[in-house]
């Protein structure tokens, strides 16, 4: 009510002073205050008044009162009067509402009564609910106890059921094991029996149970019966392997592998019987495979074509010593001894199926031993791979393979050692080394290691034999009888052809294998044949024939090496020898027809050689001028300065002689080259070089004549350079 009075009073002041705007100065108003009007205020302290005024400065009512200058006491009285009036008004309002207040009081009292009754009722309910909660708690505890018992009983029931299931022997199982046939159902029953036997043996608690005492004798009888029946069944299947013409791989894959669990059962529950079956299989397969490989080897031996004997060596004389000997060696028929030829195809057919002997025999074909070697080892690899995988699947152990193949490998070893001790075919041995290398790669790709040691052993056996045969060829060259080998023929010698074909074959085969020791041995062979060829050349009485013989042999060797493959260092060596001997032959050929001209040029006209040589090299770039000839002529030129001058009388016979017979001499040179060299291309190069050299000599002669006093008188007899060039081109077109 006091707040209402203050708000009313403030509102009245605001209404009367809305039109007055003033500036409020608190200091001036306080300064006008008088404390003398009320004696009762003597005891009032004004301490803190300034602070209170500052706090009330922002109050609108206080600020309004202070701004009007109203005295506080009067203002207080006014406020008290207003409060009294408000109080009286409130009392009147209360009197007016007294009936309503009485009615409200009665209603409140009735509500208290009702709430009291409700409180009593709810208290009873609370007591009953507390009793029910206690009962529920008891029931919950009983339920948890019953649930735990139920869980324990279920666990016990499941374990007991499993125990009963694992230990009992159903009559159906007994009937199948005792009287049933060995089939898929029988193997499933064996799996069940195996689980029961393992259960009885594994659990220590089961061993102490009374149930086991009743069941164990029956289980043991079933185990013995099952083991006995399985043994009889497997042995019966193994006997089928011994029948002739049986396809072992098909029988293994389609029959035995279907019953692989039988071996697992024996291995777990009948170890002794398993060992008997294992030994029986090893013995059976050992004998069967040994017999098959022996028969196959015997059939292959009928197809073997003998290529070389101990006398088929590079440096051995080709003439026969008896009526039945070969006589002069037919190179085309005997080329397989030293040339690779079609024998290389065996490496392209490395993974082809093995030969079928009776089909090959029906066609009356014969094969080099490397073909039979590949076929035999192809069959061995396929059989070994199949057996190795079968042993791992059927027996669960791969170590059994070694015992099975001990016999077959022994048969192959005996055959191979016999063949190897009588093998003198170096090309065939190298081919077999390459075949073994590729077979090792094939087995590595298959990831089957069962033949690794055997293939390594064969490879180790082949290399010493190859080295021995190679050394026989080498010694045949070193110890060759030059007189018996020499033939009065400048064409390529058969020994050199043998060497060229032999070397080309080994170079080609060694590209894949890359044996450094073989390269060293081939270098030794090259040195030996070089020495022998020079000795054979020296048996010719004429130096020209010696040179022709060497050129023909070098040219043939280079051609064979190029045809086979890149000859490398060996080919480069023979090319250098060919180049040097070609230069020598050119000089010998020219001396034979133009000796006076050449002697004069070398002895008297050398001072112009250098200049003329450079001129010719620019004019006739396509012509061959050997650098050794130029060097020799330049050397002679350095010692020719002290001789007497050349005269017309000295030169005139040379000019007239050359003019009268130069064409005929060139024709004779052409015929000589054609008959001397078997290779037309080589002959063309040599003839071109000879004519070019002749042109060089004649050009020097012409230059000398120009320097002689009165030499112009010989111009009518000089042959023009263009005429000689025409003849050179004419004979070049002949080839």
XYZ file of C-alpha atoms in Angstrom:
735
model
C 0.000 0.000 0.000
C 2.892 2.315 0.794
C 4.281 1.736 -2.653
C 0.923 2.546 -4.171
C 0.784 5.785 -2.167
C 4.260 6.798 -3.262
C 3.390 6.128 -6.893
C 0.186 8.214 -6.561
C 2.029 11.061 -4.937
C 4.756 11.027 -7.500
C 2.179 11.000 -10.273
C 0.435 14.099 -8.758
C 3.682 16.007 -8.737
C 4.442 14.973 -12.251
C 1.013 16.138 -13.417
C 1.401 19.636 -11.935
C 4.887 20.242 -13.179
C 4.802 18.790 -16.720
C 5.141 22.273 -18.260
C 8.092 23.370 -16.100
C 11.571 22.627 -17.366
C 14.436 23.470 -15.074
C 18.052 22.792 -14.408
C 18.536 20.926 -11.155
C 21.385 22.149 -8.926
C 21.807 19.880 -5.926
C 24.370 22.101 -4.229
C 22.146 25.168 -4.256
C 19.188 23.193 -2.901
C 21.172 21.764 -0.030
C 22.560 25.182 0.765
C 19.025 26.535 1.329
C 18.108 23.828 3.791
C 17.338 25.183 7.278
C 17.652 23.138 10.409
C 16.247 25.808 12.748
C 12.561 25.162 12.086
C 12.209 22.047 14.121
C 13.719 21.892 17.494
C 13.094 18.202 17.584
C 15.684 17.784 14.910
C 18.547 18.941 17.013
C 19.482 15.409 17.695
C 19.432 14.389 14.007
C 22.845 13.876 12.430
C 23.390 14.946 8.835
C 26.407 12.748 8.386
C 26.169 10.774 5.130
C 23.432 12.971 3.755
C 25.500 14.072 0.799
C 26.173 10.435 -0.146
C 22.471 9.539 0.099
C 21.538 12.541 -2.040
C 24.055 11.408 -4.651
C 22.524 7.915 -4.624
C 18.992 9.368 -5.021
C 20.073 11.763 -7.720
C 18.814 9.494 -10.476
C 15.461 8.754 -8.750
C 12.717 10.632 -10.611
C 10.471 11.236 -7.584
C 13.253 12.470 -5.323
C 14.667 14.596 -8.110
C 11.227 16.106 -8.761
C 10.727 16.960 -5.075
C 14.119 18.469 -4.686
C 13.802 20.463 -7.880
C 10.598 22.190 -6.551
C 12.273 23.231 -3.355
C 9.583 21.651 -1.166
C 10.561 21.223 2.401
C 11.070 17.730 3.507
C 8.925 17.867 6.535
C 5.958 19.139 4.587
C 6.526 16.583 1.975
C 6.711 13.888 4.667
C 3.448 14.953 6.149
C 1.878 14.821 2.772
C 3.116 11.334 2.253
C 1.796 10.227 5.667
C -1.607 11.660 4.890
C -1.687 9.835 1.611
C -0.712 6.606 3.308
C -3.446 7.043 5.899
C -5.967 7.594 3.175
C -4.833 4.580 1.305
C -5.073 2.517 4.479
C -8.663 3.641 5.070
C -9.552 2.784 1.501
C -8.049 -0.646 1.941
C -10.080 -1.276 5.112
C -13.250 -0.351 3.271
C -12.373 -2.757 0.468
C -11.745 -5.518 3.011
C -15.108 -4.892 4.733
C -16.817 -5.105 1.368
C -15.160 -8.491 0.681
C -15.677 -9.960 4.216
C -18.452 -12.340 3.114
C -16.310 -13.712 0.391
C -13.433 -14.148 2.810
C -15.693 -16.076 5.247
C -16.864 -18.325 2.416
C -13.267 -18.825 1.330
C -12.286 -19.741 4.891
C -15.059 -22.372 5.066
C -13.944 -23.883 1.774
C -10.365 -24.064 2.960
C -11.437 -25.839 6.113
C -13.474 -28.390 4.112
C -10.458 -29.000 1.880
C -8.250 -29.615 4.911
C -10.725 -32.237 6.109
C -10.812 -34.011 2.782
C -7.022 -33.920 2.461
C -6.736 -35.389 5.958
C -8.936 -38.328 4.928
C -6.900 -38.767 1.739
C -3.719 -38.778 3.776
C -5.081 -41.571 5.932
C -6.135 -43.571 2.857
C -2.835 -43.089 1.085
C -0.942 -44.094 4.220
C -2.851 -47.405 4.166
C -2.004 -47.852 0.495
C 1.663 -47.162 1.216
C 1.711 -49.855 3.880
C 0.110 -52.377 1.483
C 2.528 -51.454 -1.322
C 5.523 -51.955 0.980
C 4.220 -55.429 1.797
C 3.763 -56.224 -1.934
C 7.333 -54.980 -2.731
C 8.724 -57.344 -0.146
C 6.793 -60.227 -1.719
C 8.036 -59.265 -5.191
C 11.637 -59.190 -3.980
C 11.231 -62.667 -2.560
C 9.744 -63.893 -5.846
C 12.606 -62.269 -7.809
C 15.188 -64.052 -5.721
C 13.361 -67.361 -6.235
C 13.179 -66.690 -10.009
C 16.927 -65.974 -10.248
C 17.672 -69.120 -8.314
C 15.440 -71.177 -10.610
C 17.028 -69.580 -13.730
C 20.510 -70.471 -12.520
C 19.411 -74.029 -11.861
C 17.833 -74.182 -15.330
C 21.021 -72.885 -16.978
C 23.146 -75.394 -15.105
C 20.799 -78.190 -16.057
C 20.912 -77.152 -19.742
C 24.710 -77.085 -19.689
C 24.755 -80.443 -18.016
C 22.197 -81.750 -20.510
C 24.209 -80.500 -23.532
C 27.442 -82.004 -22.209
C 25.698 -85.206 -21.331
C 24.006 -85.316 -24.738
C 27.363 -84.720 -26.484
C 28.997 -87.342 -24.333
C 26.232 -89.815 -25.111
C 26.389 -88.931 -28.816
C 30.184 -89.301 -28.913
C 30.347 -92.528 -26.981
C 27.381 -94.554 -28.170
C 27.731 -96.886 -31.139
C 24.607 -96.795 -33.325
C 23.561 -100.102 -34.866
C 23.544 -98.486 -38.319
C 27.213 -97.624 -37.986
C 28.034 -101.184 -36.963
C 26.172 -102.602 -39.972
C 27.943 -100.279 -42.442
C 31.456 -100.925 -41.099
C 30.995 -104.690 -40.809
C 28.912 -105.500 -43.858
C 28.876 -102.382 -46.023
C 30.812 -101.762 -49.223
C 33.663 -99.280 -49.269
C 32.119 -96.196 -50.820
C 31.342 -92.588 -49.936
C 28.910 -93.604 -47.169
C 31.491 -95.973 -45.761
C 34.065 -93.179 -45.607
C 31.580 -90.865 -43.856
C 30.952 -93.628 -41.307
C 34.713 -94.006 -40.813
C 34.917 -90.274 -40.082
C 32.280 -90.736 -37.326
C 34.144 -93.747 -35.924
C 37.390 -91.768 -36.005
C 35.805 -88.965 -33.966
C 34.536 -91.467 -31.368
C 37.951 -93.110 -31.081
C 39.649 -89.740 -30.681
C 37.048 -88.688 -28.077
C 37.650 -91.780 -26.007
C 41.414 -91.374 -26.112
C 41.609 -87.611 -25.618
C 39.394 -86.953 -22.567
C 40.770 -88.238 -19.256
C 37.343 -88.019 -17.590
C 35.845 -90.274 -20.227
C 38.431 -92.942 -19.503
C 37.172 -93.174 -15.913
C 33.466 -93.333 -16.837
C 31.441 -96.542 -16.467
C 29.890 -96.009 -19.899
C 33.268 -96.416 -21.547
C 33.684 -99.860 -20.029
C 30.613 -101.022 -21.923
C 31.395 -99.216 -25.204
C 35.185 -99.495 -25.522
C 35.281 -103.197 -26.495
C 32.762 -102.535 -29.247
C 34.732 -99.529 -30.532
C 37.933 -101.563 -30.618
C 36.218 -104.327 -32.586
C 34.888 -101.784 -35.059
C 38.354 -100.191 -35.418
C 39.979 -103.532 -36.139
C 37.262 -104.468 -38.627
C 37.491 -101.097 -40.375
C 41.303 -101.252 -40.582
C 41.183 -104.775 -41.969
C 38.556 -103.907 -44.555
C 40.337 -100.762 -45.684
C 43.621 -102.663 -46.028
C 42.016 -105.292 -48.243
C 40.350 -102.615 -50.367
C 43.527 -100.559 -50.886
C 45.664 -103.593 -51.647
C 43.106 -104.694 -54.221
C 43.363 -101.295 -55.913
C 47.157 -101.469 -55.823
C 47.109 -104.786 -57.646
C 45.339 -103.011 -60.501
C 48.447 -100.857 -60.936
C 50.485 -103.939 -61.803
C 48.334 -104.935 -64.750
C 50.019 -104.406 -68.121
C 49.039 -101.350 -70.183
C 47.428 -99.700 -67.172
C 47.335 -95.915 -67.292
C 48.706 -95.222 -63.834
C 47.910 -91.506 -63.774
C 44.242 -92.049 -64.675
C 43.874 -94.805 -62.066
C 45.458 -92.580 -59.425
C 43.373 -89.515 -60.202
C 39.994 -91.118 -60.876
C 40.093 -94.006 -58.373
C 42.658 -93.796 -55.610
C 42.309 -90.094 -54.832
C 38.583 -90.609 -54.201
C 39.566 -92.807 -51.230
C 42.313 -90.637 -49.800
C 40.485 -90.501 -46.438
C 41.017 -94.247 -46.056
C 44.767 -93.594 -45.843
C 44.202 -90.838 -43.297
C 42.119 -93.261 -41.205
C 44.825 -95.908 -41.358
C 47.486 -93.355 -40.514
C 45.596 -92.316 -37.346
C 44.069 -95.580 -36.146
C 46.124 -98.332 -37.778
C 49.714 -97.203 -38.054
C 51.124 -100.671 -38.650
C 48.635 -101.406 -41.421
C 49.325 -97.946 -42.891
C 53.029 -98.728 -43.043
C 52.240 -102.018 -44.785
C 50.060 -100.263 -47.360
C 52.700 -97.568 -47.832
C 55.420 -100.186 -48.348
C 53.186 -102.129 -50.743
C 52.508 -98.989 -52.806
C 56.193 -98.065 -52.896
C 57.164 -101.552 -53.989
C 54.413 -101.692 -56.610
C 55.126 -98.279 -58.142
C 58.874 -98.801 -57.993
C 58.629 -102.020 -59.993
C 55.944 -100.772 -62.378
C 57.723 -97.497 -63.198
C 61.122 -99.188 -63.459
C 59.699 -101.729 -65.910
C 57.958 -99.025 -67.927
C 61.042 -96.823 -68.196
C 63.213 -99.813 -69.056
C 60.821 -100.804 -71.844
C 60.668 -97.214 -73.087
C 64.462 -96.918 -73.108
C 64.806 -100.187 -75.024
C 62.291 -98.954 -77.586
C 64.125 -95.627 -77.925
C 67.446 -97.360 -78.490
C 66.029 -98.860 -81.688
C 65.358 -95.334 -82.955
C 68.829 -93.977 -82.237
C 70.860 -92.547 -85.095
C 74.604 -92.685 -84.516
C 76.070 -89.313 -85.408
C 79.723 -89.502 -84.444
C 82.352 -92.000 -83.410
C 85.734 -91.525 -81.771
C 87.296 -90.979 -85.207
C 84.872 -88.219 -86.230
C 87.129 -85.365 -85.206
C 87.945 -82.069 -86.855
C 91.580 -82.876 -87.563
C 91.178 -86.518 -88.594
C 91.867 -87.486 -92.200
C 88.733 -88.051 -94.260
C 90.186 -90.798 -96.470
C 89.355 -94.412 -95.683
C 91.903 -97.149 -95.204
C 89.765 -100.117 -96.249
C 87.198 -101.145 -98.792
C 84.354 -100.551 -96.377
C 85.482 -97.166 -95.085
C 83.869 -93.945 -96.170
C 86.591 -92.872 -98.612
C 86.727 -89.137 -99.108
C 84.296 -87.633 -96.649
C 80.947 -86.599 -98.202
C 80.512 -83.263 -96.438
C 76.769 -83.006 -97.024
C 76.025 -86.387 -95.491
C 78.456 -86.042 -92.610
C 77.714 -82.395 -91.819
C 75.601 -83.322 -88.768
C 78.801 -84.280 -86.943
C 79.995 -80.677 -86.838
C 77.065 -78.511 -88.036
C 74.016 -77.709 -85.963
C 71.539 -77.529 -88.843
C 68.055 -78.863 -88.107
C 69.223 -80.355 -84.821
C 68.552 -76.943 -83.278
C 64.799 -77.573 -83.659
C 64.895 -79.828 -80.609
C 65.195 -76.733 -78.390
C 62.076 -75.258 -80.005
C 60.185 -78.490 -79.281
C 61.378 -78.707 -75.686
C 57.885 -78.988 -74.204
C 56.372 -81.211 -76.895
C 54.994 -84.623 -75.822
C 57.439 -87.512 -75.592
C 57.994 -89.740 -78.601
C 55.744 -92.774 -78.967
C 58.239 -95.483 -79.998
C 55.996 -97.781 -82.033
C 54.662 -94.860 -84.104
C 58.171 -93.571 -84.769
C 59.385 -97.081 -85.545
C 56.537 -97.620 -87.985
C 57.712 -94.605 -89.975
C 61.278 -96.019 -90.051
C 62.720 -92.774 -88.752
C 65.943 -92.480 -86.807
C 66.774 -89.680 -84.404
C 69.970 -88.192 -82.972
C 70.399 -89.085 -79.334
C 69.496 -85.603 -78.076
C 65.950 -86.153 -79.454
C 65.659 -89.413 -77.508
C 67.256 -87.731 -74.491
C 64.645 -84.961 -74.502
C 61.814 -87.446 -74.969
C 63.030 -89.666 -72.116
C 63.400 -86.757 -69.710
C 60.086 -85.240 -70.792
C 58.413 -88.524 -69.820
C 60.397 -88.568 -66.566
C 59.357 -85.005 -65.659
C 55.674 -85.627 -66.370
C 55.641 -88.934 -64.475
C 57.556 -87.488 -61.546
C 55.352 -84.400 -61.332
C 52.186 -86.506 -61.347
C 53.553 -88.953 -58.751
C 54.898 -86.191 -56.521
C 51.526 -84.434 -56.389
C 49.655 -87.724 -55.920
C 51.834 -88.756 -52.981
C 51.205 -85.419 -51.291
C 47.439 -85.740 -51.751
C 46.991 -89.468 -51.101
C 49.534 -90.181 -48.393
C 49.938 -86.661 -47.027
C 53.723 -86.920 -47.310
C 55.974 -85.994 -50.230
C 59.037 -87.837 -48.937
C 57.611 -91.092 -50.269
C 58.477 -89.912 -53.804
C 62.186 -90.553 -53.350
C 61.585 -94.192 -52.403
C 59.223 -94.739 -55.332
C 61.534 -93.247 -57.978
C 64.746 -94.790 -56.696
C 64.305 -97.687 -59.126
C 63.272 -95.711 -62.243
C 66.084 -93.201 -61.745
C 68.554 -96.059 -61.374
C 67.356 -97.543 -64.688
C 67.718 -94.158 -66.423
C 71.136 -93.607 -64.839
C 72.454 -96.939 -66.068
C 71.223 -96.251 -69.582
C 72.538 -92.690 -69.610
C 75.958 -93.644 -68.277
C 76.263 -96.315 -70.965
C 75.332 -93.872 -73.705
C 77.488 -91.093 -72.303
C 80.618 -93.246 -72.139
C 80.276 -93.981 -75.880
C 79.200 -90.496 -76.972
C 81.645 -88.541 -79.146
C 79.104 -86.065 -80.504
C 80.123 -82.686 -79.065
C 77.167 -80.886 -80.688
C 74.786 -83.479 -79.255
C 76.332 -83.131 -75.795
C 75.946 -79.356 -75.910
C 72.339 -79.760 -77.022
C 71.704 -82.100 -74.078
C 73.201 -79.506 -71.721
C 70.790 -76.908 -73.124
C 67.879 -79.378 -72.835
C 68.657 -80.089 -69.175
C 68.881 -76.355 -68.495
C 65.438 -75.778 -70.006
C 63.992 -78.768 -68.166
C 65.213 -77.255 -64.912
C 63.399 -74.040 -65.808
C 60.197 -75.983 -66.554
C 60.306 -77.820 -63.208
C 60.970 -74.534 -61.449
C 57.861 -73.039 -63.086
C 55.852 -76.042 -61.944
C 57.242 -75.497 -58.428
C 58.002 -79.196 -58.104
C 61.466 -79.787 -56.592
C 61.492 -83.590 -56.712
C 63.935 -83.846 -59.665
C 66.274 -80.977 -58.764
C 69.096 -83.181 -57.513
C 68.769 -85.610 -60.434
C 68.841 -82.872 -63.107
C 71.846 -81.290 -61.417
C 73.613 -84.640 -61.448
C 72.931 -85.128 -65.174
C 74.177 -81.625 -65.918
C 77.342 -82.270 -63.915
C 77.884 -85.526 -65.849
C 77.460 -83.890 -69.265
C 80.048 -81.116 -68.884
C 83.116 -83.350 -68.234
C 82.155 -85.574 -71.170
C 81.731 -82.531 -73.419
C 85.121 -81.212 -72.279
C 86.719 -84.565 -73.045
C 85.245 -84.724 -76.571
C 86.136 -81.074 -77.157
C 89.724 -81.774 -76.129
C 89.759 -84.693 -78.568
C 88.872 -82.263 -81.364
C 91.504 -79.839 -80.114
C 94.206 -82.507 -79.952
C 93.241 -83.773 -83.402
C 94.147 -80.334 -84.766
C 97.309 -80.030 -82.755
C 98.519 -83.514 -83.656
C 97.225 -83.581 -87.231
C 99.411 -85.145 -89.944
C 99.819 -82.338 -92.476
C 100.989 -84.666 -95.266
C 97.964 -86.943 -94.976
C 95.557 -84.005 -94.743
C 97.072 -82.026 -97.625
C 95.300 -82.054 -100.973
C 96.448 -80.311 -104.112
C 93.410 -78.061 -104.130
C 93.201 -74.384 -103.186
C 89.483 -74.554 -102.412
C 88.332 -74.630 -98.751
C 89.744 -77.606 -96.895
C 87.304 -80.000 -95.261
C 89.103 -79.609 -91.926
C 88.489 -75.869 -92.026
C 84.845 -76.412 -92.956
C 84.486 -78.801 -90.036
C 86.021 -76.235 -87.748
C 83.819 -73.398 -89.044
C 80.587 -75.397 -88.674
C 81.642 -76.750 -85.286
C 82.536 -73.304 -83.959
C 79.384 -71.673 -85.347
C 77.260 -74.379 -83.701
C 78.855 -73.956 -80.286
C 78.687 -70.155 -80.459
C 74.981 -70.349 -81.272
C 74.227 -72.796 -78.444
C 76.323 -70.891 -75.929
C 74.326 -67.693 -76.480
C 71.602 -69.003 -74.176
C 73.837 -70.818 -71.700
C 76.640 -68.226 -71.565
C 79.497 -70.425 -70.339
C 82.722 -68.417 -70.106
C 84.928 -71.515 -69.947
C 83.571 -72.665 -73.306
C 84.604 -69.347 -74.859
C 88.161 -69.867 -73.621
C 88.235 -73.411 -75.043
C 86.978 -72.140 -78.396
C 89.804 -69.623 -78.460
C 92.253 -72.488 -77.926
C 90.591 -74.356 -80.792
C 90.909 -71.276 -83.025
C 94.648 -71.005 -82.352
C 95.123 -74.685 -83.155
C 93.273 -74.458 -86.465
C 95.232 -71.306 -87.373
C 98.500 -73.185 -86.950
C 97.269 -76.199 -88.921
C 95.941 -74.056 -91.788
C 99.254 -72.227 -92.142
C 101.079 -75.579 -92.223
C 98.720 -76.860 -94.921
C 99.234 -73.672 -96.953
C 103.009 -74.057 -96.823
C 102.770 -77.422 -98.540
C 101.905 -75.580 -101.769
C 105.062 -74.802 -103.754
C 103.934 -71.446 -105.106
C 103.377 -68.527 -102.728
C 100.404 -67.423 -104.786
C 98.669 -70.756 -104.274
C 99.407 -70.558 -100.558
C 97.724 -67.187 -100.394
C 94.735 -68.340 -102.470
C 94.328 -71.367 -100.203
C 94.325 -69.184 -97.091
C 91.888 -66.651 -98.603
C 89.413 -69.356 -99.643
C 89.468 -70.945 -96.195
C 89.194 -67.649 -94.327
C 86.340 -66.504 -96.560
C 84.467 -69.778 -96.112
C 84.916 -69.640 -92.325
C 83.600 -66.085 -92.141
C 80.593 -66.998 -94.302
C 79.704 -69.973 -92.056
C 80.061 -67.897 -88.875
C 77.886 -65.128 -90.303
C 75.231 -67.578 -91.431
C 74.961 -69.256 -88.043
C 75.152 -66.230 -85.780
C 77.390 -63.388 -84.776
C 80.875 -64.865 -84.586
C 82.220 -62.220 -82.232
C 85.962 -62.128 -81.661
C 86.608 -65.256 -83.696
C 84.896 -63.828 -86.771
C 86.769 -60.527 -86.401
C 90.058 -62.452 -86.228
C 89.418 -64.247 -89.532
C 88.224 -61.048 -91.202
C 91.545 -59.423 -90.347
C 93.470 -62.403 -91.730
C 91.381 -62.296 -94.906
C 92.117 -58.606 -95.350
C 95.866 -59.049 -94.988
C 96.089 -62.045 -97.333
C 93.930 -60.293 -99.932
C 96.487 -57.474 -100.092
C 99.314 -59.991 -100.526
C 97.470 -61.842 -103.308
C 96.774 -58.605 -105.199
C 100.496 -57.852 -105.294
C 101.348 -61.393 -106.388
C 98.729 -61.333 -109.141
C 99.959 -58.012 -110.532
C 103.610 -59.128 -110.383
C 102.693 -62.151 -112.445
C 101.403 -60.033 -115.377
C 103.016 -56.612 -114.919
C 106.261 -57.298 -113.105
C 108.422 -54.864 -115.108
C 105.931 -52.048 -114.664
C 105.651 -52.614 -110.919
C 109.410 -52.872 -110.421
C 109.959 -49.638 -112.332
C 107.271 -47.787 -110.388
C 108.564 -49.011 -107.051
C 112.227 -48.385 -107.827
C 112.113 -45.251 -109.977
C 108.801 -43.442 -109.708
C 107.971 -43.455 -105.998
C 108.414 -39.749 -105.392
C 104.938 -39.020 -106.800
C 103.134 -41.751 -104.879
C 101.716 -39.710 -102.047
C 100.250 -37.064 -104.324
C 98.797 -39.584 -106.775
C 97.324 -41.684 -103.980
C 95.384 -38.740 -102.606
C 94.217 -37.778 -106.094
C 92.960 -41.294 -106.783
C 91.215 -41.500 -103.441
C 89.233 -38.421 -104.365
C 88.576 -39.477 -107.988
C 87.680 -43.101 -107.405
C 86.229 -43.428 -103.945
C 84.467 -46.661 -104.823
C 87.731 -48.475 -105.656
C 89.621 -50.552 -103.126
C 93.243 -49.473 -102.450
C 94.762 -51.384 -99.549
C 96.502 -49.012 -97.108
C 99.438 -51.421 -96.628
C 100.388 -51.029 -100.308
C 100.407 -47.255 -100.030
C 102.588 -47.399 -96.920
C 105.114 -49.696 -98.633
C 105.340 -47.447 -101.678
C 105.787 -44.342 -99.528
C 108.585 -46.052 -97.644
C 110.326 -46.897 -100.898
C 109.848 -43.330 -102.087
C 111.940 -42.005 -99.192
C 115.059 -43.808 -100.457
C 114.706 -43.054 -104.189
C 116.001 -39.503 -104.315
C 119.644 -40.260 -105.044
C 119.105 -42.284 -108.287
C 119.851 -40.997 -111.811
C 117.079 -39.282 -113.829
C 114.576 -41.376 -115.791
C 114.996 -41.340 -119.605
C 112.589 -41.932 -122.521
C 114.553 -44.994 -123.607
C 114.033 -46.516 -120.160
C 110.312 -45.920 -120.128
C 109.350 -46.529 -123.774
C 109.482 -50.388 -123.645
C 107.245 -50.402 -120.552
C 104.672 -48.130 -122.193
C 104.525 -50.101 -125.428
C 104.421 -53.449 -123.609
C 101.514 -52.309 -121.429
C 99.633 -50.839 -124.413
C 99.978 -54.044 -126.395
C 98.759 -56.562 -123.826
C 97.000 -54.834 -120.918
C 93.545 -55.999 -121.933
C 94.698 -59.556 -122.421
C 96.471 -59.454 -119.071
C 93.324 -58.208 -117.336
C 91.354 -61.027 -118.984
C 93.888 -63.530 -117.704
C 93.668 -61.983 -114.231
C 89.884 -62.301 -114.424
C 90.049 -65.977 -115.396
C 92.642 -66.626 -112.713
C 90.460 -65.081 -110.023
C 87.368 -66.943 -111.249
C 89.108 -70.304 -111.121
C 90.988 -69.638 -107.869
C 88.163 -68.467 -105.616
C 85.029 -70.454 -105.000
C 83.152 -67.466 -103.599
C 82.222 -65.097 -106.449
C 81.687 -62.154 -104.124
C 85.122 -62.616 -102.633
C 86.618 -62.963 -106.137
C 84.887 -59.757 -107.256
C 86.379 -57.818 -104.357
C 89.849 -59.215 -105.038
C 89.690 -58.501 -108.802
C 88.476 -54.970 -108.147
C 91.325 -54.422 -105.700
C 93.860 -55.782 -108.233
C 92.606 -53.545 -111.042
C 92.553 -50.542 -108.777
C 96.116 -51.246 -107.729
C 97.104 -51.647 -111.401
C 95.482 -48.292 -112.136
C 97.505 -46.785 -109.322
C 100.793 -48.123 -110.720
C 99.990 -47.022 -114.257
C 98.961 -43.555 -113.098
C 102.319 -43.166 -111.384
C 104.036 -44.279 -114.597
C 102.090 -41.676 -116.572
C 103.057 -38.950 -114.119
C 106.705 -39.938 -114.389
C 106.562 -39.705 -118.189
C 105.214 -36.161 -117.925
C 108.324 -35.188 -115.948
C 110.789 -36.736 -118.418
C 112.395 -34.545 -121.064
C 110.844 -35.553 -124.423
C 108.275 -37.703 -122.687
C 105.493 -36.176 -124.750
C 106.616 -38.374 -127.650
C 105.195 -41.366 -125.771
C 101.719 -39.885 -125.405
C 100.492 -41.718 -128.503
C 101.303 -45.063 -126.862
C 99.857 -44.259 -123.426
C 96.537 -45.861 -122.507
C 94.062 -43.339 -121.155
C 92.926 -43.619 -117.577
C 89.308 -43.606 -118.734
C 89.949 -46.721 -120.861
C 91.318 -48.578 -117.871
C 88.379 -47.398 -115.751
C 85.990 -48.680 -118.412
C 87.574 -52.132 -118.274
C 87.386 -52.126 -114.493
C 83.669 -51.336 -114.609
C 83.088 -53.949 -117.308
C 84.584 -56.736 -115.239
C 82.825 -55.483 -112.138
C 79.497 -55.958 -113.952
C 80.467 -59.515 -114.843
C 79.838 -60.684 -111.270
